Amino acid sequence: MSAQNSPAAPAPTTVTSTVGAGFGTDGGYRNAIGPPLIFRHPSSLEHDTGAHPERADRIRALDAALSEQDWLGYEPRAAPAAGEEALLAVHPRAHVDAVRRHCETGTAFDLDTPTSPGSWNAALHATGGAIALVDALLDGEAPTGFSALRPPGHHAEADRAMGFCLFANISVAARHAIDVRGAERVLILDWDVHHGNGTHAIFHSAPEVLFASIHQWPFYPGTGALGDAGSGAGEGFTINLPVPRGSGEDEWLALVEHVVVPAARSYRPDLILVSAGFDAHRDDPLAECNLEAVSFAHMALHVRSLADELGVPAGAVLEGGYDLEALTASVAATMEALSSGGVPRTVEPGPLVTAVAEQVGRYWPDVGG
Ligand SMILES: [Zn+2]
């Protein structure tokens, strides 16, 4: 069945992207000749969270492991600071001002979300890296890329910092793709083990973003129930896929292969972004799922394969992941899979897919496997 059978889905014939040479039916992105890009910035080390799992050592460990491997063929680039206009397209000015004030005085937003004087610059560059990644992808400069900065962003709501997150990095980047770069549809796959409540809330009523999240359930932050499919014009464009603790590669891959990919194929995004958290790894101290580094490579191969099929670029933005060894191995596996491509591992749909198929299939009839 096609998306035209789905009341909430846009008809495929409406695909008329005209933005530059970056993507669209001219296949501009396929002609990208540059290497994949990795965005970083030293300010990520200046966001001082004290004794906290979301700490500067995450970036130090990533930088050390990746630089030893010559960045896996990625070209390192300095992430610029996000401009005020891009931030204000998602966050009210009061929130931007609140983040600045909290950072100046090193005041925490809550127990999870401390700040320091260096956090302001770190937060601006973490968002700016995601925006620069989107620009590079849509310009056809690179076929894929990774924004490897902190603090993460997917828990930050438009007017609320929480869950280690100050600004909604990937949401600001997606909004930039739509408002400034003319993308009509953006897929955000959030494979962090926690529900991306910020991204979810920001695009809850927005059909221009298809937000699909796989997350341990029940778990922090408590949002992301299967039945919450978005609202208003955005109904159907939120796909929440809760998984029980202990879920492993087969369960996660089945949801990617048999739910996210078929829905995304019908949606036909101009751009694919991944909220790439690595805390579903079995060694992560904050969660109880059982992925391995290679599991993230398999998910990334599905993303790359979908991107190739649709002729659109795909990039990843770092979210969580708190065991340093698991984090570095998983990021490397993801980067390699995104840049090399290849045939993704396929699995049987299994009981989790059966459990979600009726709900998600209401909006995306191809879902179900
Ligand atoms: Zn997380």
CSV table of C-alpha atoms and ligand atoms in Angstrom, one decimal:
chain,number,residue,atom,x,y,z
A,1,MET,CA,0.0,0.0,0.0
A,2,SER,CA,1.1,3.5,-0.6
A,3,ALA,CA,1.0,6.5,1.7
A,4,GLN,CA,-2.0,7.7,-0.2
A,5,ASN,CA,-4.0,5.1,1.6
A,6,SER,CA,-3.1,6.8,4.8
A,7,PRO,CA,-5.2,9.7,5.9
A,8,ALA,CA,-2.4,11.4,7.7
A,9,ALA,CA,0.4,10.9,5.3
A,10,PRO,CA,1.3,13.2,2.5
A,11,ALA,CA,0.8,11.9,-1.0
A,12,PRO,CA,4.1,10.9,-2.6
A,13,THR,CA,3.2,13.0,-5.7
A,14,THR,CA,3.6,16.2,-3.6
A,15,VAL,CA,7.4,15.7,-3.5
A,16,THR,CA,8.6,18.9,-5.1
A,17,SER,CA,11.7,19.8,-3.2
A,18,THR,CA,13.6,22.6,-5.0
A,19,VAL,CA,16.3,23.5,-2.6
A,20,GLY,CA,19.6,24.0,-4.3
A,21,ALA,CA,21.7,21.1,-5.4
A,22,GLY,CA,21.7,19.5,-2.0
A,23,PHE,CA,18.9,17.0,-2.5
A,24,GLY,CA,15.8,16.3,-4.5
A,25,THR,CA,15.2,14.5,-7.7
A,26,ASP,CA,18.3,15.8,-9.3
A,27,GLY,CA,20.2,13.5,-7.1
A,28,GLY,CA,22.6,16.3,-6.1
A,29,TYR,CA,23.6,14.7,-2.8
A,30,ARG,CA,24.7,11.6,-4.6
A,31,ASN,CA,27.3,13.7,-6.4
A,32,ALA,CA,28.8,14.8,-3.2
A,33,ILE,CA,32.5,14.4,-3.6
A,34,GLY,CA,33.7,15.3,-0.2
A,35,PRO,CA,34.4,12.9,2.7
A,36,PRO,CA,31.8,12.5,5.5
A,37,LEU,CA,32.1,15.2,8.1
A,38,ILE,CA,32.4,15.1,11.9
A,39,PHE,CA,31.6,18.3,13.8
A,40,ARG,CA,33.4,19.0,17.1
A,41,HIS,CA,34.4,22.0,19.2
A,42,PRO,CA,36.6,22.5,22.2
A,43,SER,CA,33.8,24.2,24.1
A,44,SER,CA,32.3,20.8,24.6
A,45,LEU,CA,34.9,20.3,27.3
A,46,GLU,CA,34.0,23.5,29.1
A,47,HIS,CA,30.5,22.4,30.0
A,48,ASP,CA,31.4,21.5,33.6
A,49,THR,CA,28.8,19.2,35.1
A,50,GLY,CA,30.8,18.0,38.1
A,51,ALA,CA,30.3,14.3,39.1
A,52,HIS,CA,27.8,13.5,36.5
A,53,PRO,CA,27.4,10.8,33.8
A,54,GLU,CA,27.1,13.4,31.1
A,55,ARG,CA,30.7,14.7,31.5
A,56,ALA,CA,33.5,16.1,29.4
A,57,ASP,CA,35.3,12.8,29.5
A,58,ARG,CA,32.8,11.5,27.0
A,59,ILE,CA,34.1,13.9,24.4
A,60,ARG,CA,37.7,13.3,25.5
A,61,ALA,CA,37.3,9.6,25.0
A,62,LEU,CA,35.6,10.0,21.7
A,63,ASP,CA,38.3,12.4,20.4
A,64,ALA,CA,41.1,10.1,21.6
A,65,ALA,CA,39.5,6.9,20.0
A,66,LEU,CA,38.5,8.5,16.8
A,67,SER,CA,41.7,10.6,16.2
A,68,GLU,CA,43.7,7.4,16.7
A,69,GLN,CA,41.8,5.9,13.8
A,70,ASP,CA,42.2,8.9,11.6
A,71,TRP,CA,38.6,9.9,12.3
A,72,LEU,CA,37.5,6.8,10.3
A,73,GLY,CA,37.8,8.8,7.1
A,74,TYR,CA,35.6,11.6,8.3
A,75,GLU,CA,36.8,15.2,7.9
A,76,PRO,CA,36.8,16.9,11.3
A,77,ARG,CA,35.3,20.4,11.3
A,78,ALA,CA,34.8,23.0,13.9
A,79,ALA,CA,31.2,23.4,14.8
A,80,PRO,CA,30.1,27.1,14.7
A,81,ALA,CA,28.0,28.6,17.4
A,82,ALA,CA,24.3,28.6,16.7
A,83,GLY,CA,22.9,31.9,15.7
A,84,GLU,CA,20.1,33.5,17.8
A,85,GLU,CA,17.6,33.4,14.9
A,86,ALA,CA,18.0,29.6,14.6
A,87,LEU,CA,17.5,29.1,18.4
A,88,LEU,CA,14.5,31.5,18.4
A,89,ALA,CA,12.8,29.4,15.7
A,90,VAL,CA,12.3,26.7,18.3
A,91,HIS,CA,12.9,28.3,21.7
A,92,PRO,CA,11.1,31.4,23.1
A,93,ARG,CA,13.5,34.2,24.0
A,94,ALA,CA,12.8,33.7,27.6
A,95,HIS,CA,14.3,30.2,27.4
A,96,VAL,CA,17.4,31.4,25.6
A,97,ASP,CA,17.9,34.1,28.2
A,98,ALA,CA,17.3,31.6,31.0
A,99,VAL,CA,20.0,29.3,29.7
A,100,ARG,CA,22.4,32.2,29.4
A,101,ARG,CA,21.7,33.5,33.0
A,102,HIS,CA,21.9,30.0,34.5
A,103,CYS,CA,25.3,29.4,32.8
A,104,GLU,CA,26.7,32.7,33.9
A,105,THR,CA,26.0,31.9,37.5
A,106,GLY,CA,26.5,28.1,37.2
A,107,THR,CA,23.0,27.5,38.4
A,108,ALA,CA,21.4,24.1,37.8
A,109,PHE,CA,18.0,23.8,36.1
A,110,ASP,CA,17.3,20.7,38.1
A,111,LEU,CA,19.3,17.9,39.8
A,112,ASP,CA,20.0,16.3,36.4
A,113,THR,CA,20.8,19.5,34.5
A,114,PRO,CA,23.7,21.5,36.0
A,115,THR,CA,25.4,24.4,34.2
A,116,SER,CA,28.7,26.2,34.5
A,117,PRO,CA,30.1,29.4,33.0
A,118,GLY,CA,31.5,27.4,30.0
A,119,SER,CA,28.1,25.7,29.4
A,120,TRP,CA,26.7,28.6,27.4
A,121,ASN,CA,29.4,28.4,24.7
A,122,ALA,CA,29.2,24.6,24.7
A,123,ALA,CA,25.4,24.7,24.3
A,124,LEU,CA,25.7,27.2,21.4
A,125,HIS,CA,28.2,25.0,19.6
A,126,ALA,CA,26.3,21.8,20.3
A,127,THR,CA,23.3,23.3,18.5
A,128,GLY,CA,25.5,25.0,15.9
A,129,GLY,CA,27.2,21.6,15.0
A,130,ALA,CA,23.8,20.1,14.3
A,131,ILE,CA,22.8,23.1,12.1
A,132,ALA,CA,26.2,23.0,10.3
A,133,LEU,CA,25.7,19.3,9.7
A,134,VAL,CA,22.3,19.9,8.1
A,135,ASP,CA,23.7,22.7,5.9
A,136,ALA,CA,26.6,20.5,4.7
A,137,LEU,CA,24.3,17.6,3.9
A,138,LEU,CA,21.7,19.8,2.1
A,139,ASP,CA,24.5,21.5,0.2
A,140,GLY,CA,25.6,18.2,-1.1
A,141,GLU,CA,29.1,18.7,0.5
A,142,ALA,CA,29.1,15.3,2.2
A,143,PRO,CA,26.9,12.2,1.9
A,144,THR,CA,26.7,11.8,5.7
A,145,GLY,CA,28.1,13.3,8.9
A,146,PHE,CA,28.1,13.2,12.7
A,147,SER,CA,27.8,16.0,15.1
A,148,ALA,CA,29.7,14.9,18.2
A,149,LEU,CA,29.2,17.6,20.7
A,150,ARG,CA,27.7,18.1,24.2
A,151,PRO,CA,25.5,18.9,26.0
A,152,PRO,CA,22.9,16.7,24.3
A,153,GLY,CA,19.5,18.0,23.3
A,154,HIS,CA,16.6,15.7,22.9
A,155,HIS,CA,15.2,16.2,26.4
A,156,ALA,CA,15.2,20.0,26.1
A,157,GLU,CA,11.7,21.3,25.3
A,158,ALA,CA,11.0,24.7,23.7
A,159,ASP,CA,10.8,26.4,27.1
A,160,ARG,CA,12.4,23.9,29.4
A,161,ALA,CA,16.0,22.6,30.0
A,162,MET,CA,16.0,19.2,31.5
A,163,GLY,CA,17.6,15.7,31.4
A,164,PHE,CA,21.2,17.0,30.8
A,165,CYS,CA,19.9,19.1,27.8
A,166,LEU,CA,19.9,22.9,27.5
A,167,PHE,CA,18.9,23.5,23.8
A,168,ALA,CA,17.0,21.2,21.6
A,169,ASN,CA,19.9,20.6,19.2
A,170,ILE,CA,18.4,18.3,16.6
A,171,SER,CA,15.0,20.1,16.7
A,172,VAL,CA,16.7,23.5,16.0
A,173,ALA,CA,18.6,21.8,13.1
A,174,ALA,CA,15.5,20.2,11.7
A,175,ARG,CA,13.6,23.5,12.0
A,176,HIS,CA,16.5,25.2,10.2
A,177,ALA,CA,16.3,22.6,7.4
A,178,ILE,CA,12.6,23.3,7.0
A,179,ASP,CA,12.4,27.1,7.5
A,180,VAL,CA,15.6,28.2,6.0
A,181,ARG,CA,16.6,25.4,3.6
A,182,GLY,CA,13.2,24.6,2.3
A,183,ALA,CA,13.1,20.9,3.3
A,184,GLU,CA,9.5,19.8,3.3
A,185,ARG,CA,9.8,16.7,5.4
A,186,VAL,CA,12.4,15.6,7.9
A,187,LEU,CA,12.6,12.2,9.5
A,188,ILE,CA,14.1,12.1,13.0
A,189,LEU,CA,14.9,8.7,14.3
A,190,ASP,CA,15.7,8.8,18.0
A,191,TRP,CA,17.5,5.7,19.1
A,192,ASP,CA,18.7,7.0,22.5
A,193,VAL,CA,17.4,4.7,25.2
A,194,HIS,CA,15.4,7.5,26.7
A,195,HIS,CA,12.3,9.0,25.0
A,196,GLY,CA,13.2,12.2,23.2
A,197,ASN,CA,10.5,14.2,25.0
A,198,GLY,CA,11.8,17.5,23.8
A,199,THR,CA,11.8,16.6,20.1
A,200,HIS,CA,8.5,14.9,20.6
A,201,ALA,CA,6.9,18.0,22.1
A,202,ILE,CA,8.4,20.5,19.7
A,203,PHE,CA,7.1,18.7,16.6
A,204,HIS,CA,4.0,17.1,18.2
A,205,SER,CA,1.6,18.9,15.9
A,206,ALA,CA,4.0,19.3,13.0
A,207,PRO,CA,3.6,17.0,10.0
A,208,GLU,CA,6.8,18.4,8.5
A,209,VAL,CA,8.8,16.2,10.9
A,210,LEU,CA,8.2,12.5,11.3
A,211,PHE,CA,9.6,11.7,14.8
A,212,ALA,CA,10.2,8.0,15.5
A,213,SER,CA,11.6,7.1,18.9
A,214,ILE,CA,12.6,3.7,20.3
A,215,HIS,CA,13.0,3.9,24.1
A,216,GLN,CA,13.0,1.7,27.2
A,217,TRP,CA,9.6,1.8,28.9
A,218,PRO,CA,8.6,2.6,31.5
A,219,PHE,CA,11.5,4.8,32.1
A,220,TYR,CA,12.7,8.4,32.3
A,221,PRO,CA,11.3,10.9,31.3
A,222,GLY,CA,7.9,9.1,31.3
A,223,THR,CA,6.6,10.3,28.0
A,224,GLY,CA,6.5,8.4,24.7
A,225,ALA,CA,3.6,6.0,25.1
A,226,LEU,CA,2.7,4.0,22.0
A,227,GLY,CA,-0.7,5.6,21.8
A,228,ASP,CA,0.7,9.1,21.6
A,229,ALA,CA,0.9,9.6,17.9
A,230,GLY,CA,1.0,13.4,17.7
A,231,SER,CA,-1.8,16.0,17.6
A,232,GLY,CA,-3.7,18.2,15.2
A,233,ALA,CA,-2.0,18.4,11.8
A,234,GLY,CA,0.8,16.3,13.3
A,235,GLU,CA,-1.4,13.3,14.2
A,236,GLY,CA,0.3,10.2,12.9
A,237,PHE,CA,3.7,11.9,12.5
A,238,THR,CA,4.9,10.8,15.9
A,239,ILE,CA,5.8,7.1,16.2
A,240,ASN,CA,6.6,6.2,19.8
A,241,LEU,CA,8.0,2.7,20.1
A,242,PRO,CA,8.5,1.8,23.8
A,243,VAL,CA,10.5,-1.4,24.5
A,244,PRO,CA,10.7,-3.3,27.8
A,245,ARG,CA,13.9,-3.4,29.8
A,246,GLY,CA,16.2,-6.1,28.7
A,247,SER,CA,15.4,-5.6,25.0
A,248,GLY,CA,18.3,-6.4,22.7
A,249,GLU,CA,19.4,-6.1,19.1
A,250,ASP,CA,16.7,-8.3,17.6
A,251,GLU,CA,13.9,-6.2,19.2
A,252,TRP,CA,15.4,-2.9,18.3
A,253,LEU,CA,16.3,-3.9,14.8
A,254,ALA,CA,12.9,-5.3,14.2
A,255,LEU,CA,11.3,-2.0,15.1
A,256,VAL,CA,13.7,-0.2,12.8
A,257,GLU,CA,13.3,-2.6,9.9
A,258,HIS,CA,9.6,-3.3,10.1
A,259,VAL,CA,8.1,-0.1,11.6
A,260,VAL,CA,10.4,2.9,11.1
A,261,VAL,CA,11.7,2.1,7.6
A,262,PRO,CA,8.3,1.3,6.0
A,263,ALA,CA,6.7,4.4,7.6
A,264,ALA,CA,9.7,6.6,6.5
A,265,ARG,CA,9.5,5.1,3.0
A,266,SER,CA,5.9,6.3,2.7
A,267,TYR,CA,6.7,9.6,4.3
A,268,ARG,CA,9.5,10.3,1.8
A,269,PRO,CA,11.7,12.7,3.9
A,270,ASP,CA,14.1,15.1,2.2
A,271,LEU,CA,16.5,14.6,5.0
A,272,ILE,CA,17.1,12.0,7.7
A,273,LEU,CA,18.5,12.8,11.1
A,274,VAL,CA,19.3,10.4,13.9
A,275,SER,CA,19.2,11.4,17.5
A,276,ALA,CA,22.1,9.1,18.2
A,277,GLY,CA,22.3,8.2,21.9
A,278,PHE,CA,24.2,5.1,22.8
A,279,ASP,CA,22.8,4.4,26.2
A,280,ALA,CA,20.9,1.3,25.0
A,281,HIS,CA,24.2,-0.4,25.0
A,282,ARG,CA,24.3,-3.3,27.5
A,283,ASP,CA,27.2,-1.7,29.4
A,284,ASP,CA,25.5,1.6,29.9
A,285,PRO,CA,25.1,2.5,33.6
A,286,LEU,CA,21.9,4.5,33.2
A,287,ALA,CA,19.6,2.0,31.4
A,288,GLU,CA,18.8,-1.7,31.0
A,289,CYS,CA,18.7,-2.6,27.3
A,290,ASN,CA,21.2,-5.0,25.7
A,291,LEU,CA,22.5,-3.6,22.5
A,292,GLU,CA,26.2,-4.0,21.5
A,293,ALA,CA,28.3,-1.6,19.5
A,294,VAL,CA,27.5,-3.6,16.3
A,295,SER,CA,23.8,-3.2,17.0
A,296,PHE,CA,24.2,0.5,16.3
A,297,ALA,CA,26.0,-0.3,13.1
A,298,HIS,CA,23.1,-2.4,12.0
A,299,MET,CA,20.6,0.4,12.8
A,300,ALA,CA,22.9,2.9,11.0
A,301,LEU,CA,23.0,0.6,7.9
A,302,HIS,CA,19.2,0.6,7.8
A,303,VAL,CA,19.3,4.4,7.9
A,304,ARG,CA,22.0,4.6,5.2
A,305,SER,CA,20.1,2.1,3.1
A,306,LEU,CA,16.9,4.0,3.4
A,307,ALA,CA,18.7,7.3,2.6
A,308,ASP,CA,20.2,5.7,-0.5
A,309,GLU,CA,16.9,4.3,-1.6
A,310,LEU,CA,15.3,7.8,-1.2
A,311,GLY,CA,18.2,9.7,-2.6
A,312,VAL,CA,18.5,11.9,0.4
A,313,PRO,CA,21.3,12.5,2.9
A,314,ALA,CA,21.4,11.2,6.5
A,315,GLY,CA,23.4,12.5,9.5
A,316,ALA,CA,23.6,11.8,13.2
A,317,VAL,CA,23.6,14.0,16.3
A,318,LEU,CA,25.1,12.8,19.5
A,319,GLU,CA,22.7,12.4,22.5
A,320,GLY,CA,23.5,10.1,25.4
A,321,GLY,CA,25.8,7.2,26.1
A,322,TYR,CA,27.6,7.1,29.4
A,323,ASP,CA,30.0,4.1,29.5
A,324,LEU,CA,33.1,5.5,27.8
A,325,GLU,CA,34.2,2.3,26.1
A,326,ALA,CA,30.7,1.4,24.9
A,327,LEU,CA,30.2,5.0,23.7
A,328,THR,CA,33.4,5.2,21.7
A,329,ALA,CA,32.9,1.7,20.1
A,330,SER,CA,29.3,2.4,19.3
A,331,VAL,CA,30.0,5.9,17.8
A,332,ALA,CA,32.7,4.4,15.7
A,333,ALA,CA,30.5,1.5,14.5
A,334,THR,CA,27.8,4.0,13.6
A,335,MET,CA,30.1,6.3,11.8
A,336,GLU,CA,31.6,3.5,9.8
A,337,ALA,CA,28.2,2.1,8.8
A,338,LEU,CA,26.8,5.5,7.9
A,339,SER,CA,29.8,6.2,5.6
A,340,SER,CA,30.4,2.8,4.1
A,341,GLY,CA,26.7,1.6,3.7
A,342,GLY,CA,26.0,-2.0,3.0
A,343,VAL,CA,23.3,-4.6,3.4
A,344,PRO,CA,21.7,-4.2,6.8
A,345,ARG,CA,21.0,-7.2,9.0
A,346,THR,CA,17.4,-8.3,8.7
A,347,VAL,CA,15.3,-9.9,11.5
A,348,GLU,CA,11.8,-11.4,11.9
A,349,PRO,CA,9.2,-8.9,13.0
A,350,GLY,CA,8.7,-10.6,16.3
A,351,PRO,CA,6.2,-9.9,19.1
A,352,LEU,CA,7.1,-6.2,19.6
A,353,VAL,CA,6.3,-5.4,16.0
A,354,THR,CA,3.1,-7.2,16.3
A,355,ALA,CA,2.2,-5.3,19.4
A,356,VAL,CA,2.8,-1.9,17.8
A,357,ALA,CA,1.6,-2.7,14.2
A,358,GLU,CA,-2.1,-2.0,14.8
A,359,GLN,CA,-1.4,1.5,16.4
A,360,VAL,CA,1.2,2.6,13.9
A,361,GLY,CA,-0.5,1.0,11.0
A,362,ARG,CA,-3.5,3.3,11.4
A,363,TYR,CA,-1.3,6.0,10.0
A,364,TRP,CA,1.3,4.0,8.1
A,365,PRO,CA,-0.4,1.0,6.4
A,366,ASP,CA,2.9,-0.4,5.2
A,367,VAL,CA,3.9,-1.1,8.8
A,368,GLY,CA,3.6,-4.6,10.1
A,369,GLY,CA,6.2,-6.7,8.3
B,1,ZN,ZN,19.5,8.8,27.0
